[in-house]
């Protein structure tokens, strides 16, 4: 028997089952959030242990981001059709298995391959955890459940750098990945026992894209999350291949090989093919008509600028603090903690302020503050004092991130039809992750980092001092774009449900409208 979407779920947040659902979704999402913050801290030790060059360290970060960014939209669709709990559990098991392989990797090549597999698991569990909350809880409790989910997940992201540094200094960098296994061992049985299965309910056809301008919440039903018997596997594959080829070309650009040029052209061709497939597909992973909203397009460009700068900053700063300043992994991880703590404490207030004054000023001032924080990092060199040199830069960076992240999300949601808010959020999240991986690939070659630069404090410091102004300039471009294009949304537009957020690698995901159909689970 299937309970129809019209009847809706009846689980209340205060019930025992409601608490179990919250626990399992927090555990699952925390695996991915922890991974996004702890790996950078472990990179120098990984390089030493595996005798890896800088390009291998770049791929250790980017292999994960390529599959995650390329497949995260498809992951949500799979859950809608095959069952959100089923796909979530598969994602958790996949992520933990790939994490185990990462921890056991005898070489950098196997570690990179395992990281790519990890990204596939992340693309299944990241949207799945939020979709389970949306599908399981009574409508009156959903906002509170999403708030608790994002708050507890934010705590996990905040302790990630500290935990990663402690693990690297203690049992070793491999435990950064082994940590995911016990989390999965806790998460999976709880999900199977207590979380009801849910699938996508009756969905409208894709006839109207809704309003094409900001604040078009009153447009026709757009069929977000729809499924008509076809998965856009080709689109997802082309997107991931395009990202992989462009990333390879950027990382290897300094070699001067003709293969780099061929790879770059092939990557651009794959990107063009992706756009063609999305335009012609009856059920595209990323419907191109959503970009008919000029504000949605411009805010995604702002997102790309902001998270490209963030991706480069956190990748290089974790290395700068250890290679040049001489910090231990634990001290380096703790040094970056204020950014996530500030976001955890004040992101909801920032969102409320943006609703009162409009998003234009926060999206202009926030990137400029972050740019100032990056320029302050130029004071961090050999033997840098944390209180006098590192902390001021990190605090300014954190204040800038608090200022812009919540308004960025709300503006994305307000730029499209209400029924497409979840889709818009997914595209924005994927754009941020793609921006981060391109920055990690491009900054070392743009700043002249050689393959062994991270082994030489002088060489790395010189490149770092060229990288921070470049990243700051990208943020200034984002600020100018926001000031020129962002406008106040209409009053009736969709508002974010995730008010608390502290992930530094991507903006928060938002659940789609509606719950789908819920299958009662006798075991629960």
PDB file of N, CA and C in Angstrom, residues 212-288:
ATOM      1  N   UNK A 212      10.072  34.322 -16.191  1.00  0.00           N
ATOM      2  CA  UNK A 212      11.464  34.364 -16.616  1.00  0.00           C
ATOM      3  C   UNK A 212      12.256  35.422 -15.910  1.00  0.00           C
ATOM      4  N   UNK A 213      11.646  36.149 -15.019  1.00  0.00           N
ATOM      5  CA  UNK A 213      12.366  37.195 -14.324  1.00  0.00           C
ATOM      6  C   UNK A 213      12.370  36.936 -12.832  1.00  0.00           C
ATOM      7  N   UNK A 214      13.176  37.725 -12.115  1.00  0.00           N
ATOM      8  CA  UNK A 214      13.278  37.580 -10.680  1.00  0.00           C
ATOM      9  C   UNK A 214      11.918  37.765 -10.048  1.00  0.00           C
ATOM     10  N   UNK A 215      11.688  36.930  -9.037  1.00  0.00           N
ATOM     11  CA  UNK A 215      10.437  37.032  -8.309  1.00  0.00           C
ATOM     12  C   UNK A 215       9.278  36.408  -9.022  1.00  0.00           C
ATOM     13  N   UNK A 216       9.521  35.507  -9.993  1.00  0.00           N
ATOM     14  CA  UNK A 216       8.409  34.925 -10.730  1.00  0.00           C
ATOM     15  C   UNK A 216       7.782  33.766 -10.009  1.00  0.00           C
ATOM     16  N   UNK A 217       7.397  33.965  -8.783  1.00  0.00           N
ATOM     17  CA  UNK A 217       6.850  32.871  -8.000  1.00  0.00           C
ATOM     18  C   UNK A 217       5.450  32.501  -8.409  1.00  0.00           C
ATOM     19  N   UNK A 218       4.803  33.355  -9.156  1.00  0.00           N
ATOM     20  CA  UNK A 218       3.415  33.062  -9.485  1.00  0.00           C
ATOM     21  C   UNK A 218       3.232  32.398 -10.816  1.00  0.00           C
ATOM     22  N   UNK A 219       4.321  31.917 -11.453  1.00  0.00           N
ATOM     23  CA  UNK A 219       4.213  31.310 -12.768  1.00  0.00           C
ATOM     24  C   UNK A 219       3.562  29.949 -12.716  1.00  0.00           C
ATOM     25  N   UNK A 220       3.465  29.343 -13.890  1.00  0.00           N
ATOM     26  CA  UNK A 220       2.819  28.041 -13.978  1.00  0.00           C
ATOM     27  C   UNK A 220       3.687  26.972 -13.373  1.00  0.00           C
ATOM     28  N   UNK A 221       3.076  25.850 -13.083  1.00  0.00           N
ATOM     29  CA  UNK A 221       3.803  24.719 -12.544  1.00  0.00           C
ATOM     30  C   UNK A 221       4.871  24.288 -13.542  1.00  0.00           C
ATOM     31  N   UNK A 222       6.079  24.114 -13.034  1.00  0.00           N
ATOM     32  CA  UNK A 222       7.185  23.762 -13.920  1.00  0.00           C
ATOM     33  C   UNK A 222       7.580  22.320 -13.814  1.00  0.00           C
ATOM     34  N   UNK A 223       7.047  21.614 -12.840  1.00  0.00           N
ATOM     35  CA  UNK A 223       7.367  20.202 -12.755  1.00  0.00           C
ATOM     36  C   UNK A 223       8.742  19.921 -12.222  1.00  0.00           C
ATOM     37  N   UNK A 224       9.172  20.669 -11.206  1.00  0.00           N
ATOM     38  CA  UNK A 224      10.476  20.403 -10.617  1.00  0.00           C
ATOM     39  C   UNK A 224      10.510  18.988 -10.066  1.00  0.00           C
ATOM     40  N   UNK A 225      11.627  18.313 -10.306  1.00  0.00           N
ATOM     41  CA  UNK A 225      11.769  16.970  -9.804  1.00  0.00           C
ATOM     42  C   UNK A 225      10.967  15.954 -10.582  1.00  0.00           C
ATOM     43  N   UNK A 226      10.452  16.337 -11.753  1.00  0.00           N
ATOM     44  CA  UNK A 226       9.600  15.447 -12.528  1.00  0.00           C
ATOM     45  C   UNK A 226      10.371  14.233 -13.016  1.00  0.00           C
ATOM     46  N   UNK A 227       9.646  13.166 -13.310  1.00  0.00           N
ATOM     47  CA  UNK A 227      10.253  11.999 -13.935  1.00  0.00           C
ATOM     48  C   UNK A 227       9.233  11.356 -14.840  1.00  0.00           C
ATOM     49  N   UNK A 228       9.570  11.213 -16.090  1.00  0.00           N
ATOM     50  CA  UNK A 228       8.653  10.649 -17.069  1.00  0.00           C
ATOM     51  C   UNK A 228       9.230   9.382 -17.715  1.00  0.00           C
ATOM     52  N   UNK A 229      10.129   8.688 -17.023  1.00  0.00           N
ATOM     53  CA  UNK A 229      10.642   7.436 -17.549  1.00  0.00           C
ATOM     54  C   UNK A 229      12.025   7.549 -18.160  1.00  0.00           C
ATOM     55  N   UNK A 230      12.663   8.710 -18.057  1.00  0.00           N
ATOM     56  CA  UNK A 230      13.966   8.888 -18.683  1.00  0.00           C
ATOM     57  C   UNK A 230      14.900   9.597 -17.720  1.00  0.00           C
ATOM     58  N   UNK A 231      16.097   9.045 -17.551  1.00  0.00           N
ATOM     59  CA  UNK A 231      17.134   9.712 -16.775  1.00  0.00           C
ATOM     60  C   UNK A 231      18.123  10.350 -17.728  1.00  0.00           C
ATOM     61  N   UNK A 232      18.550  11.538 -17.407  1.00  0.00           N
ATOM     62  CA  UNK A 232      19.502  12.243 -18.265  1.00  0.00           C
ATOM     63  C   UNK A 232      20.923  11.795 -17.939  1.00  0.00           C
ATOM     64  N   UNK A 233      21.172  10.497 -18.129  1.00  0.00           N
ATOM     65  CA  UNK A 233      22.492   9.938 -17.836  1.00  0.00           C
ATOM     66  C   UNK A 233      23.535  10.523 -18.783  1.00  0.00           C
ATOM     67  N   UNK A 234      23.166  10.688 -20.060  1.00  0.00           N
ATOM     68  CA  UNK A 234      24.110  11.240 -21.031  1.00  0.00           C
ATOM     69  C   UNK A 234      24.517  12.662 -20.640  1.00  0.00           C
ATOM     70  N   UNK A 235      23.551  13.472 -20.226  1.00  0.00           N
ATOM     71  CA  UNK A 235      23.873  14.826 -19.803  1.00  0.00           C
ATOM     72  C   UNK A 235      24.799  14.839 -18.603  1.00  0.00           C
ATOM     73  N   UNK A 236      24.507  13.986 -17.616  1.00  0.00           N
ATOM     74  CA  UNK A 236      25.358  13.916 -16.426  1.00  0.00           C
ATOM     75  C   UNK A 236      26.773  13.473 -16.792  1.00  0.00           C
ATOM     76  N   UNK A 237      26.873  12.463 -17.677  1.00  0.00           N
ATOM     77  CA  UNK A 237      28.194  11.972 -18.076  1.00  0.00           C
ATOM     78  C   UNK A 237      28.974  13.043 -18.835  1.00  0.00           C
ATOM     79  N   UNK A 238      28.316  13.741 -19.747  1.00  0.00           N
ATOM     80  CA  UNK A 238      29.003  14.794 -20.505  1.00  0.00           C
ATOM     81  C   UNK A 238      29.454  15.934 -19.596  1.00  0.00           C
ATOM     82  N   UNK A 239      28.626  16.290 -18.617  1.00  0.00           N
ATOM     83  CA  UNK A 239      29.023  17.336 -17.682  1.00  0.00           C
ATOM     84  C   UNK A 239      30.254  16.945 -16.893  1.00  0.00           C
ATOM     85  N   UNK A 240      30.280  15.717 -16.375  1.00  0.00           N
ATOM     86  CA  UNK A 240      31.430  15.256 -15.603  1.00  0.00           C
ATOM     87  C   UNK A 240      32.681  15.143 -16.479  1.00  0.00           C
ATOM     88  N   UNK A 241      32.513  14.637 -17.707  1.00  0.00           N
ATOM     89  CA  UNK A 241      33.666  14.510 -18.620  1.00  0.00           C
ATOM     90  C   UNK A 241      34.220  15.884 -18.974  1.00  0.00           C
ATOM     91  N   UNK A 242      33.347  16.849 -19.238  1.00  0.00           N
ATOM     92  CA  UNK A 242      33.814  18.203 -19.550  1.00  0.00           C
ATOM     93  C   UNK A 242      34.623  18.780 -18.401  1.00  0.00           C
ATOM     94  N   UNK A 243      34.116  18.625 -17.175  1.00  0.00           N
ATOM     95  CA  UNK A 243      34.846  19.122 -16.009  1.00  0.00           C
ATOM     96  C   UNK A 243      36.199  18.423 -15.858  1.00  0.00           C
ATOM     97  N   UNK A 244      36.209  17.094 -16.064  1.00  0.00           N
ATOM     98  CA  UNK A 244      37.448  16.335 -15.900  1.00  0.00           C
ATOM     99  C   UNK A 244      38.494  16.755 -16.933  1.00  0.00           C
ATOM    100  N   UNK A 245      38.091  16.912 -18.182  1.00  0.00           N
ATOM    101  CA  UNK A 245      39.051  17.264 -19.231  1.00  0.00           C
ATOM    102  C   UNK A 245      39.578  18.681 -19.053  1.00  0.00           C
ATOM    103  N   UNK A 246      38.718  19.618 -18.728  1.00  0.00           N
ATOM    104  CA  UNK A 246      39.170  20.997 -18.506  1.00  0.00           C
ATOM    105  C   UNK A 246      40.084  21.061 -17.291  1.00  0.00           C
ATOM    106  N   UNK A 247      39.748  20.313 -16.252  1.00  0.00           N
ATOM    107  CA  UNK A 247      40.600  20.283 -15.059  1.00  0.00           C
ATOM    108  C   UNK A 247      41.973  19.728 -15.390  1.00  0.00           C
ATOM    109  N   UNK A 248      42.024  18.644 -16.157  1.00  0.00           N
ATOM    110  CA  UNK A 248      43.315  18.070 -16.557  1.00  0.00           C
ATOM    111  C   UNK A 248      44.137  19.079 -17.344  1.00  0.00           C
ATOM    112  N   UNK A 249      43.489  19.759 -18.278  1.00  0.00           N
ATOM    113  CA  UNK A 249      44.211  20.732 -19.100  1.00  0.00           C
ATOM    114  C   UNK A 249      44.784  21.863 -18.240  1.00  0.00           C
ATOM    115  N   UNK A 250      44.034  22.315 -17.249  1.00  0.00           N
ATOM    116  CA  UNK A 250      44.512  23.393 -16.389  1.00  0.00           C
ATOM    117  C   UNK A 250      45.663  22.932 -15.491  1.00  0.00           C
ATOM    118  N   UNK A 251      45.529  21.756 -14.905  1.00  0.00           N
ATOM    119  CA  UNK A 251      46.575  21.264 -14.004  1.00  0.00           C
ATOM    120  C   UNK A 251      47.873  21.009 -14.747  1.00  0.00           C
ATOM    121  N   UNK A 252      47.765  20.499 -15.970  1.00  0.00           N
ATOM    122  CA  UNK A 252      48.972  20.147 -16.741  1.00  0.00           C
ATOM    123  C   UNK A 252      49.402  21.249 -17.697  1.00  0.00           C
ATOM    124  N   UNK A 253      48.777  22.419 -17.611  1.00  0.00           N
ATOM    125  CA  UNK A 253      49.081  23.482 -18.579  1.00  0.00           C
ATOM    126  C   UNK A 253      50.540  23.903 -18.561  1.00  0.00           C
ATOM    127  N   UNK A 254      51.171  23.822 -17.409  1.00  0.00           N
ATOM    128  CA  UNK A 254      52.562  24.241 -17.317  1.00  0.00           C
ATOM    129  C   UNK A 254      53.537  23.314 -18.006  1.00  0.00           C
ATOM    130  N   UNK A 255      53.110  22.118 -18.383  1.00  0.00           N
ATOM    131  CA  UNK A 255      54.029  21.155 -18.998  1.00  0.00           C
ATOM    132  C   UNK A 255      54.345  21.485 -20.449  1.00  0.00           C
ATOM    133  N   UNK A 256      53.468  22.261 -21.104  1.00  0.00           N
ATOM    134  CA  UNK A 256      53.698  22.608 -22.497  1.00  0.00           C
ATOM    135  C   UNK A 256      53.449  21.478 -23.466  1.00  0.00           C
ATOM    136  N   UNK A 257      52.839  20.394 -23.029  1.00  0.00           N
ATOM    137  CA  UNK A 257      52.597  19.243 -23.888  1.00  0.00           C
ATOM    138  C   UNK A 257      51.439  19.520 -24.839  1.00  0.00           C
ATOM    139  N   UNK A 258      51.533  18.936 -26.045  1.00  0.00           N
ATOM    140  CA  UNK A 258      50.448  19.082 -27.017  1.00  0.00           C
ATOM    141  C   UNK A 258      49.186  18.376 -26.543  1.00  0.00           C
ATOM    142  N   UNK A 259      49.354  17.376 -25.654  1.00  0.00           N
ATOM    143  CA  UNK A 259      48.191  16.654 -25.126  1.00  0.00           C
ATOM    144  C   UNK A 259      47.289  17.610 -24.338  1.00  0.00           C
ATOM    145  N   UNK A 260      47.902  18.615 -23.705  1.00  0.00           N
ATOM    146  CA  UNK A 260      47.117  19.573 -22.925  1.00  0.00           C
ATOM    147  C   UNK A 260      46.148  20.330 -23.827  1.00  0.00           C
ATOM    148  N   UNK A 261      46.649  20.786 -24.986  1.00  0.00           N
ATOM    149  CA  UNK A 261      45.797  21.525 -25.914  1.00  0.00           C
ATOM    150  C   UNK A 261      44.671  20.641 -26.436  1.00  0.00           C
ATOM    151  N   UNK A 262      44.996  19.393 -26.765  1.00  0.00           N
ATOM    152  CA  UNK A 262      43.977  18.464 -27.258  1.00  0.00           C
ATOM    153  C   UNK A 262      42.919  18.227 -26.183  1.00  0.00           C
ATOM    154  N   UNK A 263      43.372  18.055 -24.943  1.00  0.00           N
ATOM    155  CA  UNK A 263      42.444  17.815 -23.841  1.00  0.00           C
ATOM    156  C   UNK A 263      41.543  19.023 -23.604  1.00  0.00           C
ATOM    157  N   UNK A 264      42.121  20.214 -23.694  1.00  0.00           N
ATOM    158  CA  UNK A 264      41.333  21.433 -23.500  1.00  0.00           C
ATOM    159  C   UNK A 264      40.239  21.548 -24.560  1.00  0.00           C
ATOM    160  N   UNK A 265      40.600  21.284 -25.811  1.00  0.00           N
ATOM    161  CA  UNK A 265      39.615  21.342 -26.894  1.00  0.00           C
ATOM    162  C   UNK A 265      38.535  20.281 -26.688  1.00  0.00           C
ATOM    163  N   UNK A 266      38.958  19.082 -26.281  1.00  0.00           N
ATOM    164  CA  UNK A 266      37.985  18.007 -26.040  1.00  0.00           C
ATOM    165  C   UNK A 266      37.054  18.378 -24.885  1.00  0.00           C
ATOM    166  N   UNK A 267      37.593  19.024 -23.841  1.00  0.00           N
ATOM    167  CA  UNK A 267      36.759  19.446 -22.727  1.00  0.00           C
ATOM    168  C   UNK A 267      35.721  20.470 -23.140  1.00  0.00           C
ATOM    169  N   UNK A 268      36.144  21.446 -23.960  1.00  0.00           N
ATOM    170  CA  UNK A 268      35.202  22.450 -24.456  1.00  0.00           C
ATOM    171  C   UNK A 268      34.143  21.805 -25.353  1.00  0.00           C
ATOM    172  N   UNK A 269      34.570  20.828 -26.175  1.00  0.00           N
ATOM    173  CA  UNK A 269      33.617  20.125 -27.040  1.00  0.00           C
ATOM    174  C   UNK A 269      32.602  19.350 -26.204  1.00  0.00           C
ATOM    175  N   UNK A 270      33.063  18.725 -25.123  1.00  0.00           N
ATOM    176  CA  UNK A 270      32.145  18.002 -24.239  1.00  0.00           C
ATOM    177  C   UNK A 270      31.166  18.967 -23.581  1.00  0.00           C
ATOM    178  N   UNK A 271      31.636  20.169 -23.251  1.00  0.00           N
ATOM    179  CA  UNK A 271      30.751  21.181 -22.686  1.00  0.00           C
ATOM    180  C   UNK A 271      29.681  21.618 -23.665  1.00  0.00           C
ATOM    181  N   UNK A 272      30.074  21.811 -24.925  1.00  0.00           N
ATOM    182  CA  UNK A 272      29.100  22.179 -25.958  1.00  0.00           C
ATOM    183  C   UNK A 272      28.095  21.049 -26.156  1.00  0.00           C
ATOM    184  N   UNK A 273      28.599  19.808 -26.168  1.00  0.00           N
ATOM    185  CA  UNK A 273      27.704  18.657 -26.323  1.00  0.00           C
ATOM    186  C   UNK A 273      26.730  18.565 -25.153  1.00  0.00           C
ATOM    187  N   UNK A 274      27.212  18.888 -23.947  1.00  0.00           N
ATOM    188  CA  UNK A 274      26.330  18.889 -22.781  1.00  0.00           C
ATOM    189  C   UNK A 274      25.183  19.874 -22.961  1.00  0.00           C
ATOM    190  N   UNK A 275      25.493  21.075 -23.420  1.00  0.00           N
ATOM    191  CA  UNK A 275      24.458  22.087 -23.639  1.00  0.00           C
ATOM    192  C   UNK A 275      23.470  21.603 -24.701  1.00  0.00           C
ATOM    193  N   UNK A 276      23.970  20.996 -25.770  1.00  0.00           N
ATOM    194  CA  UNK A 276      23.105  20.496 -26.847  1.00  0.00           C
ATOM    195  C   UNK A 276      22.168  19.413 -26.323  1.00  0.00           C
ATOM    196  N   UNK A 277      22.715  18.474 -25.542  1.00  0.00           N
ATOM    197  CA  UNK A 277      21.900  17.389 -25.003  1.00  0.00           C
ATOM    198  C   UNK A 277      20.837  17.930 -24.056  1.00  0.00           C
ATOM    199  N   UNK A 278      21.210  18.891 -23.214  1.00  0.00           N
ATOM    200  CA  UNK A 278      20.242  19.452 -22.279  1.00  0.00           C
ATOM    201  C   UNK A 278      19.139  20.206 -23.015  1.00  0.00           C
ATOM    202  N   UNK A 279      19.487  20.819 -24.127  1.00  0.00           N
ATOM    203  CA  UNK A 279      18.491  21.561 -24.902  1.00  0.00           C
ATOM    204  C   UNK A 279      17.519  20.631 -25.598  1.00  0.00           C
ATOM    205  N   UNK A 280      17.987  19.458 -26.044  1.00  0.00           N
ATOM    206  CA  UNK A 280      17.146  18.556 -26.825  1.00  0.00           C
ATOM    207  C   UNK A 280      16.454  17.480 -25.984  1.00  0.00           C
ATOM    208  N   UNK A 281      16.939  17.239 -24.766  1.00  0.00           N
ATOM    209  CA  UNK A 281      16.385  16.154 -23.954  1.00  0.00           C
ATOM    210  C   UNK A 281      14.973  16.481 -23.480  1.00  0.00           C
ATOM    211  N   UNK A 282      14.053  15.497 -23.493  1.00  0.00           N
ATOM    212  CA  UNK A 282      12.702  15.746 -22.973  1.00  0.00           C
ATOM    213  C   UNK A 282      12.690  15.932 -21.455  1.00  0.00           C
ATOM    214  N   UNK A 283      13.662  15.375 -20.768  1.00  0.00           N
ATOM    215  CA  UNK A 283      13.771  15.509 -19.313  1.00  0.00           C
ATOM    216  C   UNK A 283      15.223  15.831 -18.948  1.00  0.00           C
ATOM    217  N   UNK A 284      15.672  17.037 -19.211  1.00  0.00           N
ATOM    218  CA  UNK A 284      17.082  17.361 -18.962  1.00  0.00           C
ATOM    219  C   UNK A 284      17.398  17.447 -17.474  1.00  0.00           C
ATOM    220  N   UNK A 285      18.613  17.068 -17.147  1.00  0.00           N
ATOM    221  CA  UNK A 285      19.092  17.220 -15.780  1.00  0.00           C
ATOM    222  C   UNK A 285      19.128  18.699 -15.382  1.00  0.00           C
ATOM    223  N   UNK A 286      19.503  19.540 -16.335  1.00  0.00           N
ATOM    224  CA  UNK A 286      19.582  20.979 -16.109  1.00  0.00           C
ATOM    225  C   UNK A 286      18.835  21.689 -17.227  1.00  0.00           C
ATOM    226  N   UNK A 287      17.515  21.884 -17.096  1.00  0.00           N
ATOM    227  CA  UNK A 287      16.751  22.548 -18.155  1.00  0.00           C
ATOM    228  C   UNK A 287      17.280  23.951 -18.405  1.00  0.00           C
ATOM    229  N   UNK A 288      17.657  24.222 -19.646  1.00  0.00           N
ATOM    230  CA  UNK A 288      18.311  25.498 -19.967  1.00  0.00           C
ATOM    231  C   UNK A 288      17.361  26.674 -19.883  1.00  0.00           C
TER     232      UNK A 288
END
